[in-house]
């Protein structure tokens, strides 16, 4: 039997009286800016991933980030000074020269494939 408890931050699924250990499965949302800042600053002061995870669990009542994530957030804060997500670069731009070259190729032979036109 499983009890589902809604929480402000996540939805927890906790096994009820199954005789098993205290393990539970948690469906977590992405970390907030406050949580990222807490992790990075806590790691800076303690230099211990285990201590950061324990303090995170105590403060936010949810599973802490894994050690790789903790070090990535800390390094991002040190190198960039920000824990914001960077903007995705999107699709690479095509130069006007390439566009003109492909257009001229299609005018010469309209049956040619786009891949061949780009390589010629």
Tab-separated table of N, CA and C in Angstrom:
chain	number	residue	atom	x	y	z
A	1	UNK	N	0.843	-1.176	0.000
A	1	UNK	CA	0.000	0.000	0.000
A	1	UNK	C	0.888	1.239	0.000
A	2	UNK	N	0.481	2.251	-0.745
A	2	UNK	CA	1.290	3.453	-0.889
A	2	UNK	C	0.444	4.664	-0.552
A	3	UNK	N	1.022	5.583	0.209
A	3	UNK	CA	0.374	6.843	0.547
A	3	UNK	C	1.026	7.941	-0.270
A	4	UNK	N	0.229	8.745	-0.946
A	4	UNK	CA	0.758	9.844	-1.742
A	4	UNK	C	0.436	11.145	-1.027
A	5	UNK	N	1.493	11.881	-0.678
A	5	UNK	CA	1.337	13.137	0.044
A	5	UNK	C	1.769	14.301	-0.823
A	6	UNK	N	0.886	15.252	-1.111
A	6	UNK	CA	1.336	16.428	-1.850
A	6	UNK	C	2.139	17.342	-0.940
A	7	UNK	N	3.173	17.919	-1.469
A	7	UNK	CA	4.022	18.830	-0.725
A	7	UNK	C	4.162	20.095	-1.557
A	8	UNK	N	4.554	21.191	-0.968
A	8	UNK	CA	4.708	22.440	-1.699
A	8	UNK	C	5.725	22.307	-2.821
A	9	UNK	N	6.793	21.578	-2.574
A	9	UNK	CA	7.882	21.503	-3.535
A	9	UNK	C	7.801	20.259	-4.399
A	10	UNK	N	7.357	19.154	-3.857
A	10	UNK	CA	7.393	17.920	-4.623
A	10	UNK	C	6.261	16.993	-4.186
A	11	UNK	N	6.141	15.898	-4.875
A	11	UNK	CA	5.158	14.887	-4.551
A	11	UNK	C	5.911	13.673	-4.038
A	12	UNK	N	5.613	13.251	-2.827
A	12	UNK	CA	6.324	12.119	-2.233
A	12	UNK	C	5.437	10.888	-2.244
A	13	UNK	N	6.039	9.760	-2.554
A	13	UNK	CA	5.353	8.484	-2.493
A	13	UNK	C	6.059	7.679	-1.419
A	14	UNK	N	5.338	7.383	-0.314
A	14	UNK	CA	5.958	6.741	0.845
A	14	UNK	C	5.281	5.390	1.082
A	15	UNK	N	6.052	4.287	1.122
A	15	UNK	CA	5.458	2.986	1.432
A	15	UNK	C	4.934	2.968	2.870
A	16	UNK	N	3.742	2.429	3.079
A	16	UNK	CA	3.140	2.380	4.401
A	16	UNK	C	3.293	0.993	5.020
A	17	UNK	N	3.898	0.925	6.173
A	17	UNK	CA	3.974	-0.284	6.980
A	17	UNK	C	4.264	-1.537	6.170
A	18	UNK	N	5.245	-1.473	5.344
A	18	UNK	CA	5.585	-2.631	4.517
A	18	UNK	C	6.665	-3.475	5.161
A	19	UNK	N	7.240	-2.995	6.254
A	19	UNK	CA	8.306	-3.724	6.898
A	19	UNK	C	9.653	-3.448	6.272
A	20	UNK	N	9.658	-2.630	5.234
A	20	UNK	CA	10.909	-2.278	4.578
A	20	UNK	C	11.501	-1.058	5.256
A	21	UNK	N	12.640	-0.649	4.771
A	21	UNK	CA	13.327	0.500	5.342
A	21	UNK	C	12.609	1.812	5.061
A	22	UNK	N	13.221	2.924	5.472
A	22	UNK	CA	12.583	4.228	5.339
A	22	UNK	C	12.719	4.843	3.944
A	23	UNK	N	13.077	4.016	2.944
A	23	UNK	CA	13.270	4.578	1.617
A	23	UNK	C	11.939	5.063	1.040
A	24	UNK	N	12.011	6.062	0.213
A	24	UNK	CA	10.833	6.551	-0.486
A	24	UNK	C	11.268	7.120	-1.814
A	25	UNK	N	10.345	7.161	-2.727
A	25	UNK	CA	10.615	7.704	-4.044
A	25	UNK	C	10.042	9.104	-4.085
A	26	UNK	N	10.790	10.013	-4.620
A	26	UNK	CA	10.339	11.399	-4.671
A	26	UNK	C	10.456	11.920	-6.092
A	27	UNK	N	9.400	12.513	-6.570
A	27	UNK	CA	9.407	13.144	-7.879
A	27	UNK	C	9.690	14.618	-7.636
A	28	UNK	N	10.903	15.041	-7.911
A	28	UNK	CA	11.286	16.408	-7.583
A	28	UNK	C	11.190	17.319	-8.789
A	29	UNK	N	11.031	18.583	-8.482
A	29	UNK	CA	11.052	19.595	-9.515
A	29	UNK	C	12.479	20.103	-9.644
A	30	UNK	N	12.704	20.984	-10.601
A	30	UNK	CA	14.037	21.546	-10.758
A	30	UNK	C	14.350	22.428	-9.560
A	31	UNK	N	15.614	22.557	-9.263
A	31	UNK	CA	16.042	23.336	-8.110
A	31	UNK	C	15.769	24.822	-8.339
A	32	UNK	N	15.348	25.481	-7.280
A	32	UNK	CA	15.104	26.916	-7.357
A	32	UNK	C	16.423	27.661	-7.201
A	33	UNK	N	16.399	28.946	-7.465
A	33	UNK	CA	17.596	29.768	-7.300
A	33	UNK	C	18.064	29.803	-5.862
A	34	UNK	N	17.125	29.800	-4.925
A	34	UNK	CA	17.476	29.805	-3.504
A	34	UNK	C	18.218	28.528	-3.140
A	35	UNK	N	17.735	27.395	-3.656
A	35	UNK	CA	18.381	26.117	-3.361
A	35	UNK	C	19.778	26.046	-3.974
A	36	UNK	N	19.927	26.533	-5.201
A	36	UNK	CA	21.248	26.537	-5.841
A	36	UNK	C	22.224	27.424	-5.068
A	37	UNK	N	21.755	28.599	-4.672
A	37	UNK	CA	22.613	29.514	-3.914
A	37	UNK	C	23.000	28.905	-2.580
A	38	UNK	N	22.042	28.269	-1.908
A	38	UNK	CA	22.339	27.631	-0.631
A	38	UNK	C	23.422	26.580	-0.796
A	39	UNK	N	23.285	25.746	-1.817
A	39	UNK	CA	24.245	24.664	-2.046
A	39	UNK	C	25.634	25.229	-2.329
A	40	UNK	N	25.719	26.220	-3.214
A	40	UNK	CA	27.025	26.774	-3.584
A	40	UNK	C	27.697	27.454	-2.395
A	41	UNK	N	26.944	28.247	-1.649
A	41	UNK	CA	27.534	28.956	-0.506
A	41	UNK	C	27.873	28.008	0.638
A	42	UNK	N	27.044	27.004	0.819
A	42	UNK	CA	27.316	26.010	1.869
A	42	UNK	C	28.579	25.210	1.528
A	43	UNK	N	28.749	24.864	0.262
A	43	UNK	CA	29.953	24.141	-0.129
A	43	UNK	C	31.188	25.021	0.034
A	44	UNK	N	31.044	26.303	-0.254
A	44	UNK	CA	32.171	27.229	-0.088
A	44	UNK	C	32.606	27.297	1.375
A	45	UNK	N	31.656	27.287	2.282
A	45	UNK	CA	32.007	27.411	3.698
A	45	UNK	C	32.441	26.092	4.320
A	46	UNK	N	31.878	24.954	3.879
A	46	UNK	CA	32.204	23.682	4.533
A	46	UNK	C	33.201	22.833	3.760
A	47	UNK	N	33.261	22.979	2.428
A	47	UNK	CA	34.128	22.163	1.559
A	47	UNK	C	33.835	20.671	1.696
A	48	UNK	N	32.597	20.344	2.058
A	48	UNK	CA	32.212	18.944	2.215
A	48	UNK	C	30.877	18.698	1.521
A	49	UNK	N	30.873	17.806	0.549
A	49	UNK	CA	29.650	17.493	-0.173
A	49	UNK	C	28.642	16.832	0.759
A	50	UNK	N	29.106	15.946	1.618
A	50	UNK	CA	28.218	15.233	2.542
A	50	UNK	C	27.529	16.218	3.480
A	51	UNK	N	28.272	17.172	4.024
A	51	UNK	CA	27.700	18.179	4.922
A	51	UNK	C	26.679	19.035	4.182
A	52	UNK	N	26.986	19.396	2.942
A	52	UNK	CA	26.049	20.185	2.140
A	52	UNK	C	24.764	19.397	1.933
A	53	UNK	N	24.890	18.111	1.609
A	53	UNK	CA	23.700	17.292	1.388
A	53	UNK	C	22.868	17.154	2.661
A	54	UNK	N	23.523	16.962	3.792
A	54	UNK	CA	22.790	16.853	5.059
A	54	UNK	C	22.062	18.144	5.392
A	55	UNK	N	22.756	19.275	5.254
A	55	UNK	CA	22.143	20.566	5.560
A	55	UNK	C	21.012	20.892	4.586
A	56	UNK	N	21.181	20.513	3.332
A	56	UNK	CA	20.135	20.731	2.329
A	56	UNK	C	18.880	19.936	2.695
A	57	UNK	N	19.082	18.670	3.049
A	57	UNK	CA	17.960	17.810	3.414
A	57	UNK	C	17.229	18.347	4.643
A	58	UNK	N	17.991	18.864	5.594
A	58	UNK	CA	17.398	19.418	6.809
A	58	UNK	C	16.609	20.691	6.505
A	59	UNK	N	17.154	21.539	5.661
A	59	UNK	CA	16.520	22.830	5.403
A	59	UNK	C	15.343	22.759	4.434
A	60	UNK	N	15.479	21.985	3.355
A	60	UNK	CA	14.452	21.986	2.317
A	60	UNK	C	13.541	20.755	2.335
A	61	UNK	N	13.814	19.767	3.183
A	61	UNK	CA	12.984	18.568	3.345
A	61	UNK	C	12.763	17.844	2.017
A	62	UNK	N	13.818	17.694	1.260
A	62	UNK	CA	13.763	16.929	0.023
A	62	UNK	C	15.136	16.368	-0.273
A	63	UNK	N	15.203	15.490	-1.265
A	63	UNK	CA	16.476	14.877	-1.607
A	63	UNK	C	17.473	15.944	-2.044
A	64	UNK	N	18.709	15.845	-1.582
A	64	UNK	CA	19.725	16.821	-1.982
A	64	UNK	C	20.261	16.507	-3.376
A	65	UNK	N	20.889	17.489	-4.015
A	65	UNK	CA	21.521	17.214	-5.307
A	65	UNK	C	22.712	16.274	-5.137
A	66	UNK	N	23.067	15.584	-6.198
A	66	UNK	CA	24.197	14.662	-6.122
A	66	UNK	C	25.516	15.441	-6.101
A	67	UNK	N	26.610	14.778	-5.727
A	67	UNK	CA	27.906	15.474	-5.601
A	67	UNK	C	28.359	16.176	-6.882
A	68	UNK	N	28.092	15.571	-8.034
A	68	UNK	CA	28.491	16.185	-9.302
A	68	UNK	C	27.765	17.515	-9.516
A	69	UNK	N	26.488	17.554	-9.174
A	69	UNK	CA	25.703	18.779	-9.317
A	69	UNK	C	26.182	19.848	-8.350
A	70	UNK	N	26.504	19.458	-7.138
A	70	UNK	CA	26.993	20.416	-6.145
A	70	UNK	C	28.281	21.071	-6.636
A	71	UNK	N	29.217	20.263	-7.126
A	71	UNK	CA	30.478	20.841	-7.587
A	71	UNK	C	30.277	21.676	-8.850
A	72	UNK	N	29.346	21.264	-9.722
A	72	UNK	CA	29.070	22.046	-10.936
A	72	UNK	C	28.481	23.408	-10.583
A	73	UNK	N	27.529	23.455	-9.636
A	73	UNK	CA	26.940	24.733	-9.227
A	73	UNK	C	27.981	25.624	-8.561
A	74	UNK	N	28.836	25.031	-7.732
A	74	UNK	CA	29.866	25.819	-7.057
A	74	UNK	C	30.851	26.395	-8.080
A	75	UNK	N	31.314	25.564	-9.008
A	75	UNK	CA	32.252	26.043	-10.037
A	75	UNK	C	31.619	27.109	-10.919
A	76	UNK	N	30.333	26.963	-11.211
A	76	UNK	CA	29.637	27.974	-12.005
A	76	UNK	C	29.580	29.297	-11.257
A	77	UNK	N	29.326	29.250	-9.956
A	77	UNK	CA	29.282	30.478	-9.163
A	77	UNK	C	30.652	31.139	-9.102
A	78	UNK	N	31.698	30.345	-8.944
A	78	UNK	CA	33.055	30.893	-8.850
A	78	UNK	C	33.502	31.483	-10.189
A	79	UNK	N	33.238	30.787	-11.280
A	79	UNK	CA	33.736	31.248	-12.581
A	79	UNK	C	32.911	32.371	-13.180
A	80	UNK	N	31.570	32.286	-13.086
A	80	UNK	CA	30.723	33.293	-13.732
A	80	UNK	C	30.139	34.304	-12.767
A	81	UNK	N	30.087	33.963	-11.475
A	81	UNK	CA	29.479	34.858	-10.495
A	81	UNK	C	27.966	34.787	-10.505
A	82	UNK	N	27.397	33.824	-11.230
A	82	UNK	CA	25.947	33.717	-11.348
A	82	UNK	C	25.567	32.239	-11.413
A	83	UNK	N	24.399	31.918	-10.862
A	83	UNK	CA	23.891	30.547	-10.944
A	83	UNK	C	22.739	30.433	-11.927
A	84	UNK	N	22.578	31.453	-12.752
A	84	UNK	CA	21.496	31.460	-13.749
A	84	UNK	C	21.818	30.478	-14.857
A	85	UNK	N	20.763	29.992	-15.478
A	85	UNK	CA	20.959	29.130	-16.638
A	85	UNK	C	21.294	30.012	-17.826
A	86	UNK	N	22.256	29.588	-18.602
A	86	UNK	CA	22.627	30.340	-19.788
A	86	UNK	C	21.592	30.170	-20.886
A	87	UNK	N	21.527	31.118	-21.761
A	87	UNK	CA	20.582	31.040	-22.862
A	87	UNK	C	21.108	30.051	-23.901
A	88	UNK	N	20.215	29.263	-24.437
A	88	UNK	CA	20.587	28.293	-25.454
A	88	UNK	C	21.028	29.019	-26.717
A	89	UNK	N	22.108	28.589	-27.339
A	89	UNK	CA	22.595	29.295	-28.512
A	89	UNK	C	21.669	29.177	-29.723
A	90	UNK	N	20.831	28.146	-29.759
A	90	UNK	CA	19.897	27.998	-30.865
A	90	UNK	C	20.575	27.480	-32.123
A	91	UNK	N	19.909	27.674	-33.215
A	91	UNK	CA	20.413	27.185	-34.488
A	91	UNK	C	21.527	28.106	-34.989
A	92	UNK	N	22.623	27.525	-35.503
A	92	UNK	CA	23.714	28.361	-36.002
A	92	UNK	C	23.301	29.148	-37.239
A	93	UNK	N	23.845	30.325	-37.372
A	93	UNK	CA	23.535	31.197	-38.502
A	93	UNK	C	24.252	30.719	-39.766
A	94	UNK	N	23.622	30.985	-40.906
A	94	UNK	CA	24.207	30.674	-42.203
A	94	UNK	C	24.632	31.993	-42.823
A	95	UNK	N	25.836	32.013	-43.342
A	95	UNK	CA	26.328	33.266	-43.917
A	95	UNK	C	25.570	33.604	-45.196
A	96	UNK	N	25.513	34.885	-45.488
A	96	UNK	CA	24.842	35.348	-46.701
A	96	UNK	C	25.546	34.814	-47.951
A	97	UNK	N	26.852	34.643	-47.853
A	97	UNK	CA	27.629	34.095	-48.968
A	97	UNK	C	27.168	32.681	-49.313
A	98	UNK	N	26.940	31.846	-48.289
A	98	UNK	CA	26.480	30.474	-48.508
A	98	UNK	C	25.091	30.470	-49.133
A	99	UNK	N	24.219	31.351	-48.648
A	99	UNK	CA	22.867	31.425	-49.205
A	99	UNK	C	22.919	31.778	-50.691
A	100	UNK	N	23.728	32.747	-51.034
A	100	UNK	CA	23.838	33.157	-52.436
A	100	UNK	C	24.429	32.050	-53.313
A	101	UNK	N	25.416	31.338	-52.776
A	101	UNK	CA	26.051	30.259	-53.523
A	101	UNK	C	25.061	29.132	-53.802
A	102	UNK	N	24.248	28.754	-52.790
A	102	UNK	CA	23.259	27.688	-52.976
A	102	UNK	C	22.164	28.148	-53.930
A	103	UNK	N	21.734	29.398	-53.816
A	103	UNK	CA	20.703	29.931	-54.715
A	103	UNK	C	21.176	29.881	-56.171
A	104	UNK	N	22.425	30.288	-56.404
A	104	UNK	CA	22.971	30.259	-57.768
A	104	UNK	C	23.057	28.836	-58.293
A	105	UNK	N	23.403	27.906	-57.432
A	105	UNK	CA	23.506	26.510	-57.838
A	105	UNK	C	22.145	25.965	-58.251
A	106	UNK	N	21.081	26.318	-57.521
A	106	UNK	CA	19.740	25.853	-57.871
A	106	UNK	C	19.232	26.509	-59.151
A	107	UNK	N	19.653	27.719	-59.405
A	107	UNK	CA	19.243	28.356	-60.647
A	107	UNK	C	19.891	27.663	-61.845
A	108	UNK	N	21.120	27.176	-61.664
A	108	UNK	CA	21.797	26.451	-62.746
A	108	UNK	C	21.179	25.076	-62.958
A	109	UNK	N	20.951	24.319	-61.872
A	109	UNK	CA	20.359	22.986	-62.009
A	109	UNK	C	19.362	22.772	-60.868
A	110	UNK	N	18.070	22.977	-61.112
A	110	UNK	CA	17.040	22.896	-60.078
A	110	UNK	C	16.803	21.489	-59.532
A	111	UNK	N	17.266	20.444	-60.205
A	111	UNK	CA	17.025	19.080	-59.750
A	111	UNK	C	18.036	18.613	-58.705
A	112	UNK	N	19.085	19.391	-58.476
A	112	UNK	CA	20.159	18.996	-57.561
A	112	UNK	C	19.633	19.002	-56.118
A	113	UNK	N	20.105	18.055	-55.298
A	113	UNK	CA	19.684	17.997	-53.892
A	113	UNK	C	20.305	19.153	-53.117
A	114	UNK	N	19.702	19.505	-52.004
A	114	UNK	CA	20.202	20.614	-51.203
A	114	UNK	C	21.595	20.308	-50.643
A	115	UNK	N	21.842	19.055	-50.305
A	115	UNK	CA	23.147	18.679	-49.770
A	115	UNK	C	24.227	18.854	-50.835
A	116	UNK	N	23.954	18.403	-52.053
A	116	UNK	CA	24.924	18.568	-53.137
A	116	UNK	C	25.106	20.041	-53.487
A	117	UNK	N	24.022	20.802	-53.435
A	117	UNK	CA	24.098	22.212	-53.765
A	117	UNK	C	24.972	22.950	-52.745
A	118	UNK	N	24.890	22.561	-51.489
A	118	UNK	CA	25.669	23.219	-50.454
A	118	UNK	C	27.148	22.880	-50.556
A	119	UNK	N	27.462	21.678	-51.032
A	119	UNK	CA	28.856	21.242	-51.131
A	119	UNK	C	29.542	21.713	-52.407
A	120	UNK	N	28.782	22.166	-53.385
A	120	UNK	CA	29.402	22.548	-54.645
A	120	UNK	C	29.856	23.998	-54.646
